[in-house]
Amino acid sequence: MSTVKKNISEVDGATIRFAGDSGDGMQLTGSQFSDNTAIFGNDLATLPDFPAEIRAPKGSLAGVSSFQLQFSNKDIHTPGDDLDVLVAMNPAGLKVHLGELKDNGMLIINTANFTSKNIKLAGYDDNPLDGNSLDGYQVIKVDMTKLVATALEDLGLSSKLKARSTNMFALGLLYWLYGRSLDSSINFIQKKFAKAPDIVEANLKALNSGYYYGETLEVIKTTYRVNKAKFEKGKYRNIMGNNALALGLLTAAQRSGLDLYYGGYPITPASDILHYLAQYKSFGVKTFQAEDEIAGVVSAIGAAFAGNLAITATSGPGVALKSEALGLAVITELPLVLVNVQRGGPSTGLPTKTEQSDLNQAIYGRNGEAPMVVLAAATPSDCFMMAYESCRIALKYMIPVILLSDGYIGNGSEPWKIPDVNTLPEMETRIYKKKEGYAPYNHGNPDLARPWALPGTPGMEHRIGGLEKWEETGHVSYDPENHQRMVELRQNKIDIIARDIAPAKPFGKESGDLLVIGWGGTHGAIRSAVETAQDEGMSVSHLHLRHLNPFPKNLGEILVKFQKVMIAELNLGQLSTIIRSKFLVDAVGLNKIQGKPFTQTEVYNEITKLVKGA
Amino acid sequence: MATENTQTLTRQDFVSDQDVRWCPGCGDYAILSQVQKLFPTLGIPKENFLIISGIGCSSRFPYYMDTYGFHSIHGRAPALASGAKIANPDLSVWVATGDGDAMSIGGNHFIHVLRRNIDMNILMFNNRIYGLTKGQYSPTSEVGKITKSTPMGSLDYPFNPPQLALGASGTFIARTIDREQKHMGPILEEAHKHKGTSFVEIYQNCNIFNDGAFSDLTEKETKAETQLVLEQGEPMIFGAEKNKGLILDGSNFKVVKLGSHYNADDILKHDKEDKNLAMLLSEITYNPELPVPIGILYQETKSTYDDMMTNQIEEAKQKNEADLEKLFSGTNSWVVD
Ligand SMILES: Cc1ncc(C[n+]2csc(CCOP(=O)(O)OP(=O)(O)O)c2C)c(N)n1
Ligand code: SF4
Ligand SMILES: [Mg+2]
């Protein structure tokens, strides 16, 4: 066979998705392509999506696992809306995802899995590869499984094991399609399977055969190049939100000179934070996998009392269990950070899907007047800074903090500019060792922080607990006026923090027709939509809130400068309700609650409607 | 870690400035008094004691001790204590809890702390009633207990705390009685000395809502017949005349009379390291035919969670340098210049 000459087309970017059965290795394939893309120098954003069941019935629609990414030579914010390329490893993957493939988009299919059984399982009456239902796409049919089996003929592996390398064939083919080097994946395979040389060989062979298949055969006539994006100078890596979050917590501990204590109970999609922290033992990190979420947070409160930087992470159902203990942290005024990587609710809800429906729970979800600081990370890499910021506030003000993330940014990844640790904000603690004049509930400082006297410090023995405290002494008190004072003091502590957080600054003009407000993981879709609208001359700005309690001090001033305010969130309007009641603005909601992030088109369409009144 | 400080400590050093608010006559006073007497003798600096409780009459305990203390939420004291001990292994951590606090709402934390064997001492004040909420039956109340919430008698079978602790792999399981001050002191001291989770069940009279729950065991006229005081290596003999003992009949205890048929050598000797024996001893709490054992039912030497965690961290520190920048970079970083 001679190499066929092909066209190379330069494009600004692409959105591709790998889809197949849970057992097809789509998550690995996608993350490999992402790392390769990052190293190559494109900007990128990813969207992994997998079923809640570890082994959903093979071939079923419920068992489809997919990984989408957008990469570009420009600054991008989302994993993309419609697909340029869909790789479908089985009929179910095709059925679930075909709707999002652009007209004339490329559809790469592993025909081996289009057996009559799988076709039925996917709910097709007839084989979709026959007939004309796929007209209008560039369909590339490849029997990947068979080609891999042939390439691995000489290896003494079972056919089952051989078939497991098929995803590497698809990966190799996509590398070829975008003119990529295979190096990053070769390194990865060699490291990952170092203990099983024949598996290394099988995967490398499959990867190569995918690549050569593209190069040698005439089926794909055009390949694509996406040039490097312009990044600020610096060192970068591709990072997932949960990983960035764990690093932010660790960095806060290191900078404050405290040991990090993590108490928690596994729950999707927050478990990875525990997994990462458990790897940081050489930094003195202590991770405690508790018997339940209650023990997780309560043990963290114990660790905070004893002087550690105390963390717990969970998702909505876990926060529900922790609520009583959060009240204890509020009344004992201990530094504590609770991370909620949100998922679809209520109850067990949609464990592996994203949602922003726990804002009310974070702000209001405790008995009594029990305000907590609430922050939200906007993107995967922002999880680092917001974790750090959460710890900073908790320690400086002696207060529990809730940090909201979500499944979308927790599992999604993007390039992260690695920070210079020394330029991060200072960490301040309230550790107190002076016996004279010590009173456990002395709030005589502008930050209203009480002193942190750690067990083991001579002469400062004291008792705290969940009963109302007398100001100063911290003794139990049922005095009516004192209770009012303490309730107000705990609220004042929150209000005071507004002085110490970055003022809100809209992206775009400071006034205009429309302000789009968002919080948390919707940042990318909103930003992209607003950019497009701005390019088209619409008078629209984007304000993304990272501090939800307290709000930035200047929020009210900004709101009145716009004709209309739209609040986009993945719930039925939780932030809208708060902002409407607090600032009496007639904000319009854009709400979606499908377990999926906004597409930029959805946000864009709503912007157009509000600006143009169409 | 004994400092000069510790030698001069007295009981008074552990008395806090708070008025004790238990009902007059409550058994909790006796426990407080024994702990205040014990602490200055342990050679531990005062600032290293930490007492943690849940919610209940018994859980007011930390307020009355002039040490570091934490009155937490209902049932959660073992979890809070676990975090504190892991955070600072130098502390001497004590948990004060009730039968409702530890066995009902906090049952999960109770079994898991025992399983992990985190070094702390759990004193469970068992009055077989919910005191603070004014007298509902508890998970240790006997079947048929008539209370406000069970006017026709409670239906559920009680937990036997030492047995639950044994089932949860407890490594130090003991029982004592509020009225037996001379017995309680040494038991608390042994609990302190034990490395790992020490569980001490203290029978405590709630004279308001469950008065006399243990009177058989504490009244002069009956106690010799109803108490079996366990001593390591000693035969299990009881009775006013010291003329009764326990032997094994198959795999059950049987009470025999010393005299013509049996002498002291025939009687079972207590071995606190024998888990099977401990299982039998912990079983007999509610059996009117048999005496109620007090003392150390079981003790076992086992690595503690907190020590093992410290070791893992040391090992990790030896193996890997703590280099934040390296960690940030990961395996796939690139430079833009
Ligand atoms: C979450 C919660 N549920 C219920 C209560 C009410 N409550 C307080 S103490 C208690 C029972 C205490 O019984 P026990 O632990 O035996 O302690 P005692 O008062 O007998 O010493 C209950 C039900 C509470 N404080 N918190
Ligand atoms: S109610 Fe019972 S347990 Fe509580 S203080 Fe009074 S006597 Fe003691
Ligand atoms: Mg009780």
Short mmCIF file of N, CA and C in Angstrom, two decimals, chain B residues 140-282:
data_model
loop_
_atom_site.label_atom_id
_atom_site.label_comp_id
_atom_site.label_asym_id
_atom_site.label_seq_id
_atom_site.Cartn_x
_atom_site.Cartn_y
_atom_site.Cartn_z
N THR B 140 -30.75 0.55 76.34
CA THR B 140 -30.29 -0.42 77.35
C THR B 140 -31.38 -0.71 78.39
N SER B 141 -32.56 -0.09 78.21
CA SER B 141 -33.66 -0.38 79.14
C SER B 141 -34.12 -1.82 78.95
N GLU B 142 -34.54 -2.43 80.03
CA GLU B 142 -35.03 -3.81 79.96
C GLU B 142 -36.37 -3.85 79.22
N VAL B 143 -36.67 -4.99 78.61
CA VAL B 143 -37.94 -5.16 77.89
C VAL B 143 -39.09 -4.91 78.85
N GLY B 144 -40.11 -4.24 78.35
CA GLY B 144 -41.29 -4.01 79.18
C GLY B 144 -41.20 -2.77 80.04
N LYS B 145 -40.18 -1.96 79.79
CA LYS B 145 -39.98 -0.74 80.59
C LYS B 145 -41.16 0.21 80.38
N ILE B 146 -41.77 0.61 81.46
CA ILE B 146 -42.87 1.57 81.36
C ILE B 146 -42.32 2.98 81.51
N THR B 147 -42.48 3.75 80.46
CA THR B 147 -42.04 5.15 80.51
C THR B 147 -43.11 5.98 79.82
N LYS B 148 -42.87 7.28 79.75
CA LYS B 148 -43.84 8.16 79.10
C LYS B 148 -44.05 7.77 77.63
N SER B 149 -43.01 7.29 77.00
CA SER B 149 -43.14 6.94 75.59
C SER B 149 -43.57 5.49 75.39
N THR B 150 -43.59 4.74 76.48
CA THR B 150 -43.99 3.32 76.38
C THR B 150 -44.94 2.99 77.53
N PRO B 151 -46.14 3.57 77.48
CA PRO B 151 -47.05 3.37 78.62
C PRO B 151 -47.42 1.91 78.85
N MET B 152 -47.34 1.08 77.81
CA MET B 152 -47.65 -0.34 78.01
C MET B 152 -46.38 -1.18 78.08
N GLY B 153 -45.28 -0.53 78.20
CA GLY B 153 -44.02 -1.27 78.28
C GLY B 153 -43.28 -1.25 76.95
N SER B 154 -41.97 -1.14 77.04
CA SER B 154 -41.16 -1.09 75.81
C SER B 154 -41.09 -2.47 75.18
N LEU B 155 -41.00 -2.51 73.87
CA LEU B 155 -41.03 -3.77 73.15
C LEU B 155 -39.64 -4.24 72.72
N ASP B 156 -38.72 -3.30 72.58
CA ASP B 156 -37.43 -3.72 71.99
C ASP B 156 -36.47 -4.30 73.01
N TYR B 157 -35.69 -5.26 72.53
CA TYR B 157 -34.71 -5.92 73.38
C TYR B 157 -33.51 -5.00 73.55
N PRO B 158 -32.95 -4.98 74.72
CA PRO B 158 -31.84 -4.04 74.96
C PRO B 158 -30.51 -4.51 74.37
N PHE B 159 -29.66 -3.56 74.14
CA PHE B 159 -28.25 -3.86 73.87
C PHE B 159 -27.58 -4.21 75.18
N ASN B 160 -26.59 -5.04 75.06
CA ASN B 160 -25.73 -5.35 76.18
C ASN B 160 -24.41 -4.66 75.86
N PRO B 161 -24.13 -3.51 76.45
CA PRO B 161 -23.01 -2.69 75.96
C PRO B 161 -21.66 -3.40 75.84
N PRO B 162 -21.22 -4.16 76.86
CA PRO B 162 -19.91 -4.81 76.68
C PRO B 162 -19.92 -5.80 75.51
N GLN B 163 -21.09 -6.43 75.31
CA GLN B 163 -21.14 -7.39 74.22
C GLN B 163 -21.07 -6.69 72.87
N LEU B 164 -21.74 -5.56 72.79
CA LEU B 164 -21.68 -4.77 71.56
C LEU B 164 -20.24 -4.32 71.31
N ALA B 165 -19.59 -3.90 72.38
CA ALA B 165 -18.20 -3.43 72.25
C ALA B 165 -17.28 -4.56 71.81
N LEU B 166 -17.55 -5.74 72.36
CA LEU B 166 -16.73 -6.90 72.00
C LEU B 166 -16.96 -7.26 70.53
N GLY B 167 -18.22 -7.23 70.12
CA GLY B 167 -18.55 -7.51 68.73
C GLY B 167 -17.92 -6.51 67.78
N ALA B 168 -17.70 -5.30 68.28
CA ALA B 168 -17.10 -4.26 67.45
C ALA B 168 -15.58 -4.28 67.56
N SER B 169 -15.02 -5.36 68.10
CA SER B 169 -13.57 -5.52 68.22
C SER B 169 -12.93 -4.56 69.21
N GLY B 170 -13.66 -4.22 70.27
CA GLY B 170 -13.08 -3.38 71.32
C GLY B 170 -11.87 -4.06 71.94
N THR B 171 -10.89 -3.26 72.36
CA THR B 171 -9.67 -3.84 72.93
C THR B 171 -9.56 -3.64 74.43
N PHE B 172 -10.48 -2.86 75.00
CA PHE B 172 -10.52 -2.73 76.46
C PHE B 172 -11.98 -2.51 76.84
N ILE B 173 -12.53 -3.49 77.54
CA ILE B 173 -13.96 -3.43 77.86
C ILE B 173 -14.12 -3.68 79.36
N ALA B 174 -14.66 -2.69 80.03
CA ALA B 174 -14.79 -2.82 81.49
C ALA B 174 -16.14 -2.29 81.94
N ARG B 175 -16.49 -2.67 83.16
CA ARG B 175 -17.75 -2.17 83.74
C ARG B 175 -17.49 -1.81 85.20
N THR B 176 -18.11 -0.71 85.61
CA THR B 176 -18.05 -0.37 87.02
C THR B 176 -19.37 0.31 87.41
N ILE B 177 -19.48 0.73 88.66
CA ILE B 177 -20.77 1.23 89.18
C ILE B 177 -20.55 2.54 89.92
N ASP B 178 -21.46 3.48 89.72
CA ASP B 178 -21.30 4.80 90.36
C ASP B 178 -21.07 4.70 91.87
N ARG B 179 -21.79 3.78 92.49
CA ARG B 179 -21.72 3.69 93.95
C ARG B 179 -20.45 2.98 94.43
N GLU B 180 -19.75 2.31 93.52
CA GLU B 180 -18.55 1.56 93.93
C GLU B 180 -17.31 2.41 93.64
N GLN B 181 -17.14 3.45 94.43
CA GLN B 181 -16.06 4.40 94.20
C GLN B 181 -14.68 3.74 94.21
N LYS B 182 -14.49 2.83 95.12
CA LYS B 182 -13.18 2.20 95.23
C LYS B 182 -12.88 1.32 94.02
N HIS B 183 -13.93 0.82 93.43
CA HIS B 183 -13.77 -0.01 92.24
C HIS B 183 -13.54 0.86 91.01
N MET B 184 -14.26 1.96 90.96
CA MET B 184 -14.23 2.80 89.75
C MET B 184 -12.86 3.42 89.50
N GLY B 185 -12.24 3.95 90.55
CA GLY B 185 -10.95 4.65 90.38
C GLY B 185 -9.93 3.81 89.64
N PRO B 186 -9.59 2.62 90.17
CA PRO B 186 -8.59 1.79 89.48
C PRO B 186 -9.01 1.38 88.06
N ILE B 187 -10.31 1.17 87.84
CA ILE B 187 -10.75 0.80 86.48
C ILE B 187 -10.48 1.96 85.51
N LEU B 188 -10.79 3.17 85.97
CA LEU B 188 -10.54 4.33 85.10
C LEU B 188 -9.04 4.47 84.83
N GLU B 189 -8.25 4.19 85.83
CA GLU B 189 -6.80 4.29 85.64
C GLU B 189 -6.31 3.25 84.62
N GLU B 190 -6.84 2.05 84.73
CA GLU B 190 -6.47 1.01 83.75
C GLU B 190 -6.92 1.41 82.34
N ALA B 191 -8.09 1.99 82.27
CA ALA B 191 -8.60 2.44 80.96
C ALA B 191 -7.63 3.46 80.36
N HIS B 192 -7.19 4.36 81.20
CA HIS B 192 -6.23 5.36 80.74
C HIS B 192 -4.94 4.71 80.24
N LYS B 193 -4.45 3.74 80.99
CA LYS B 193 -3.17 3.11 80.65
C LYS B 193 -3.25 2.32 79.34
N HIS B 194 -4.42 1.82 79.05
CA HIS B 194 -4.57 0.99 77.85
C HIS B 194 -4.37 1.82 76.59
N LYS B 195 -3.52 1.32 75.69
CA LYS B 195 -3.32 1.99 74.40
C LYS B 195 -4.39 1.50 73.44
N GLY B 196 -5.22 2.39 73.00
CA GLY B 196 -6.33 1.99 72.13
C GLY B 196 -7.62 2.53 72.72
N THR B 197 -8.74 2.13 72.13
CA THR B 197 -10.02 2.62 72.64
C THR B 197 -10.42 1.83 73.87
N SER B 198 -10.54 2.51 75.00
CA SER B 198 -10.99 1.85 76.22
C SER B 198 -12.46 2.20 76.43
N PHE B 199 -13.23 1.16 76.65
CA PHE B 199 -14.67 1.39 76.87
C PHE B 199 -15.02 0.99 78.30
N VAL B 200 -15.52 1.95 79.06
CA VAL B 200 -15.95 1.65 80.42
C VAL B 200 -17.43 1.96 80.54
N GLU B 201 -18.19 0.92 80.80
CA GLU B 201 -19.62 1.11 81.07
C GLU B 201 -19.77 1.37 82.56
N ILE B 202 -20.38 2.50 82.90
CA ILE B 202 -20.56 2.82 84.32
C ILE B 202 -22.06 2.81 84.62
N TYR B 203 -22.47 1.86 85.43
CA TYR B 203 -23.88 1.85 85.84
C TYR B 203 -24.11 3.08 86.70
N GLN B 204 -25.11 3.87 86.31
CA GLN B 204 -25.32 5.15 86.97
C GLN B 204 -26.79 5.32 87.29
N ASN B 205 -27.05 5.63 88.52
CA ASN B 205 -28.44 5.78 88.93
C ASN B 205 -28.98 7.15 88.53
N CYS B 206 -30.10 7.15 87.82
CA CYS B 206 -30.83 8.38 87.57
C CYS B 206 -31.97 8.38 88.56
N ASN B 207 -31.79 9.13 89.63
CA ASN B 207 -32.77 9.02 90.71
C ASN B 207 -34.07 9.74 90.39
N ILE B 208 -34.11 10.42 89.27
CA ILE B 208 -35.36 11.08 88.90
C ILE B 208 -36.21 10.20 87.98
N PHE B 209 -35.59 9.63 86.96
CA PHE B 209 -36.40 8.92 85.96
C PHE B 209 -36.23 7.40 85.97
N ASN B 210 -35.24 6.91 86.68
CA ASN B 210 -35.06 5.45 86.69
C ASN B 210 -34.42 5.03 87.99
N ASP B 211 -34.98 5.56 89.06
CA ASP B 211 -34.35 5.35 90.36
C ASP B 211 -34.31 3.86 90.70
N GLY B 212 -33.17 3.45 91.20
CA GLY B 212 -33.05 2.07 91.65
C GLY B 212 -32.80 1.07 90.55
N ALA B 213 -32.49 1.53 89.37
CA ALA B 213 -32.26 0.60 88.26
C ALA B 213 -31.20 -0.44 88.61
N PHE B 214 -30.26 -0.05 89.46
CA PHE B 214 -29.17 -0.97 89.78
C PHE B 214 -29.14 -1.28 91.28
N SER B 215 -30.27 -1.07 91.95
CA SER B 215 -30.23 -1.19 93.41
C SER B 215 -29.83 -2.60 93.86
N ASP B 216 -30.24 -3.62 93.11
CA ASP B 216 -29.82 -4.97 93.46
C ASP B 216 -28.31 -5.08 93.55
N LEU B 217 -27.67 -4.32 92.65
CA LEU B 217 -26.22 -4.39 92.56
C LEU B 217 -25.52 -3.49 93.57
N THR B 218 -26.29 -2.51 94.10
CA THR B 218 -25.61 -1.53 94.94
C THR B 218 -26.05 -1.57 96.40
N GLU B 219 -27.20 -2.18 96.68
CA GLU B 219 -27.66 -2.20 98.08
C GLU B 219 -26.86 -3.22 98.88
N LYS B 220 -26.55 -2.81 100.09
CA LYS B 220 -25.74 -3.65 100.98
C LYS B 220 -26.27 -5.08 101.09
N GLU B 221 -27.59 -5.17 101.22
CA GLU B 221 -28.18 -6.48 101.50
C GLU B 221 -28.01 -7.46 100.35
N THR B 222 -28.00 -6.92 99.13
CA THR B 222 -28.01 -7.84 97.99
C THR B 222 -26.70 -7.88 97.20
N LYS B 223 -25.91 -6.84 97.29
CA LYS B 223 -24.84 -6.69 96.29
C LYS B 223 -23.83 -7.83 96.30
N ALA B 224 -23.58 -8.41 97.45
CA ALA B 224 -22.59 -9.49 97.48
C ALA B 224 -23.08 -10.67 96.63
N GLU B 225 -24.38 -10.83 96.57
CA GLU B 225 -24.95 -11.95 95.82
C GLU B 225 -25.08 -11.63 94.33
N THR B 226 -25.13 -10.36 94.01
CA THR B 226 -25.42 -10.00 92.62
C THR B 226 -24.20 -9.50 91.85
N GLN B 227 -23.17 -9.08 92.53
CA GLN B 227 -21.96 -8.59 91.85
C GLN B 227 -20.93 -9.70 91.70
N LEU B 228 -20.33 -9.78 90.55
CA LEU B 228 -19.18 -10.66 90.38
C LEU B 228 -17.99 -9.75 90.09
N VAL B 229 -17.13 -9.59 91.08
CA VAL B 229 -16.01 -8.67 90.89
C VAL B 229 -14.87 -9.44 90.22
N LEU B 230 -14.54 -9.04 88.99
CA LEU B 230 -13.52 -9.75 88.23
C LEU B 230 -12.13 -9.28 88.64
N GLU B 231 -11.26 -10.27 88.91
CA GLU B 231 -9.86 -9.95 89.18
C GLU B 231 -9.04 -10.87 88.30
N GLN B 232 -8.06 -10.30 87.65
CA GLN B 232 -7.25 -11.10 86.73
C GLN B 232 -6.62 -12.29 87.45
N GLY B 233 -6.82 -13.47 86.89
CA GLY B 233 -6.19 -14.69 87.42
C GLY B 233 -6.90 -15.28 88.63
N GLU B 234 -7.91 -14.59 89.14
CA GLU B 234 -8.59 -15.07 90.35
C GLU B 234 -9.85 -15.83 89.98
N PRO B 235 -10.21 -16.82 90.82
CA PRO B 235 -11.45 -17.56 90.55
C PRO B 235 -12.67 -16.65 90.70
N MET B 236 -13.69 -16.94 89.91
CA MET B 236 -14.88 -16.08 89.90
C MET B 236 -15.82 -16.49 91.02
N ILE B 237 -15.49 -16.01 92.19
CA ILE B 237 -16.25 -16.36 93.40
C ILE B 237 -17.04 -15.15 93.86
N PHE B 238 -18.25 -15.37 94.35
CA PHE B 238 -19.05 -14.26 94.86
C PHE B 238 -19.94 -14.78 95.99
N GLY B 239 -20.81 -13.89 96.48
CA GLY B 239 -21.69 -14.28 97.58
C GLY B 239 -21.20 -13.70 98.89
N ALA B 240 -22.14 -13.40 99.77
CA ALA B 240 -21.80 -12.80 101.05
C ALA B 240 -20.81 -13.67 101.81
N GLU B 241 -20.94 -14.97 101.65
CA GLU B 241 -20.06 -15.89 102.37
C GLU B 241 -18.89 -16.33 101.50
N LYS B 242 -18.79 -15.72 100.31
CA LYS B 242 -17.75 -16.12 99.34
C LYS B 242 -17.86 -17.62 99.07
N ASN B 243 -19.07 -18.07 98.93
CA ASN B 243 -19.26 -19.52 98.81
C ASN B 243 -19.91 -19.93 97.49
N LYS B 244 -19.95 -18.98 96.54
CA LYS B 244 -20.49 -19.34 95.24
C LYS B 244 -19.45 -19.06 94.16
N GLY B 245 -19.52 -19.86 93.12
CA GLY B 245 -18.55 -19.64 92.04
C GLY B 245 -19.15 -20.05 90.70
N LEU B 246 -18.46 -19.65 89.64
CA LEU B 246 -18.91 -20.00 88.30
C LEU B 246 -18.06 -21.12 87.74
N ILE B 247 -18.74 -22.09 87.15
CA ILE B 247 -18.04 -23.11 86.37
C ILE B 247 -18.68 -23.16 84.99
N LEU B 248 -18.04 -23.89 84.09
CA LEU B 248 -18.63 -24.04 82.77
C LEU B 248 -19.43 -25.33 82.72
N ASP B 249 -20.63 -25.18 82.22
CA ASP B 249 -21.48 -26.35 82.01
C ASP B 249 -21.74 -26.38 80.51
N GLY B 250 -21.01 -27.23 79.80
CA GLY B 250 -21.02 -27.12 78.34
C GLY B 250 -20.36 -25.79 77.98
N SER B 251 -21.06 -24.96 77.27
CA SER B 251 -20.46 -23.65 76.98
C SER B 251 -21.24 -22.54 77.68
N ASN B 252 -21.89 -22.89 78.79
CA ASN B 252 -22.59 -21.86 79.57
C ASN B 252 -22.08 -21.83 80.99
N PHE B 253 -22.29 -20.67 81.61
CA PHE B 253 -21.92 -20.57 83.02
C PHE B 253 -22.94 -21.30 83.88
N LYS B 254 -22.44 -21.82 84.99
CA LYS B 254 -23.35 -22.38 85.99
C LYS B 254 -22.82 -21.95 87.35
N VAL B 255 -23.75 -21.58 88.24
CA VAL B 255 -23.35 -21.20 89.60
C VAL B 255 -23.29 -22.47 90.45
N VAL B 256 -22.18 -22.62 91.13
CA VAL B 256 -22.08 -23.78 92.05
C VAL B 256 -21.72 -23.30 93.45
N LYS B 257 -22.02 -24.11 94.41
CA LYS B 257 -21.70 -23.79 95.81
C LYS B 257 -20.36 -24.42 96.16
N LEU B 258 -19.53 -23.63 96.79
CA LEU B 258 -18.26 -24.18 97.26
C LEU B 258 -18.55 -25.01 98.50
N GLY B 259 -17.83 -26.08 98.68
CA GLY B 259 -18.06 -26.93 99.84
C GLY B 259 -17.71 -28.36 99.49
N SER B 260 -18.67 -29.25 99.67
CA SER B 260 -18.34 -30.67 99.51
C SER B 260 -17.97 -31.04 98.08
N HIS B 261 -18.73 -30.55 97.10
CA HIS B 261 -18.46 -30.95 95.71
C HIS B 261 -17.37 -30.13 95.04
N TYR B 262 -17.37 -28.84 95.31
CA TYR B 262 -16.44 -27.95 94.60
C TYR B 262 -15.58 -27.17 95.58
N ASN B 263 -14.33 -26.97 95.20
CA ASN B 263 -13.53 -26.00 95.96
C ASN B 263 -13.01 -24.93 95.00
N ALA B 264 -12.29 -23.95 95.53
CA ALA B 264 -11.87 -22.78 94.75
C ALA B 264 -11.14 -23.17 93.47
N ASP B 265 -10.41 -24.27 93.49
CA ASP B 265 -9.65 -24.67 92.30
C ASP B 265 -10.53 -25.08 91.14
N ASP B 266 -11.76 -25.50 91.46
CA ASP B 266 -12.68 -25.92 90.40
C ASP B 266 -13.32 -24.74 89.70
N ILE B 267 -13.23 -23.60 90.31
CA ILE B 267 -13.93 -22.43 89.79
C ILE B 267 -13.11 -21.78 88.66
N LEU B 268 -13.85 -21.29 87.68
CA LEU B 268 -13.18 -20.63 86.55
C LEU B 268 -12.36 -19.44 87.02
N LYS B 269 -11.16 -19.31 86.45
CA LYS B 269 -10.35 -18.14 86.78
C LYS B 269 -10.55 -17.09 85.69
N HIS B 270 -10.55 -15.85 86.12
CA HIS B 270 -10.75 -14.78 85.13
C HIS B 270 -9.48 -14.54 84.32
N ASP B 271 -9.63 -14.55 83.04
CA ASP B 271 -8.51 -14.20 82.17
C ASP B 271 -9.02 -13.15 81.19
N LYS B 272 -8.60 -11.91 81.41
CA LYS B 272 -9.17 -10.81 80.60
C LYS B 272 -8.70 -10.87 79.15
N GLU B 273 -7.71 -11.73 78.86
CA GLU B 273 -7.27 -11.83 77.47
C GLU B 273 -7.99 -12.94 76.71
N ASP B 274 -8.87 -13.63 77.39
CA ASP B 274 -9.59 -14.74 76.75
C ASP B 274 -10.90 -14.21 76.17
N LYS B 275 -10.93 -14.14 74.85
CA LYS B 275 -12.09 -13.51 74.20
C LYS B 275 -13.36 -14.34 74.35
N ASN B 276 -13.21 -15.65 74.35
CA ASN B 276 -14.40 -16.49 74.51
C ASN B 276 -15.03 -16.30 75.88
N LEU B 277 -14.16 -16.23 76.87
CA LEU B 277 -14.64 -16.00 78.22
C LEU B 277 -15.32 -14.63 78.31
N ALA B 278 -14.69 -13.65 77.66
CA ALA B 278 -15.25 -12.30 77.68
C ALA B 278 -16.63 -12.29 77.04
N MET B 279 -16.78 -13.10 76.00
CA MET B 279 -18.08 -13.18 75.32
C MET B 279 -19.13 -13.71 76.29
N LEU B 280 -18.77 -14.74 77.03
CA LEU B 280 -19.72 -15.31 78.00
C LEU B 280 -20.03 -14.31 79.11
N LEU B 281 -19.00 -13.65 79.57
CA LEU B 281 -19.19 -12.69 80.67
C LEU B 281 -20.08 -11.53 80.24
N SER B 282 -19.87 -11.09 79.00
CA SER B 282 -20.64 -9.93 78.55
C SER B 282 -22.08 -10.31 78.25
#
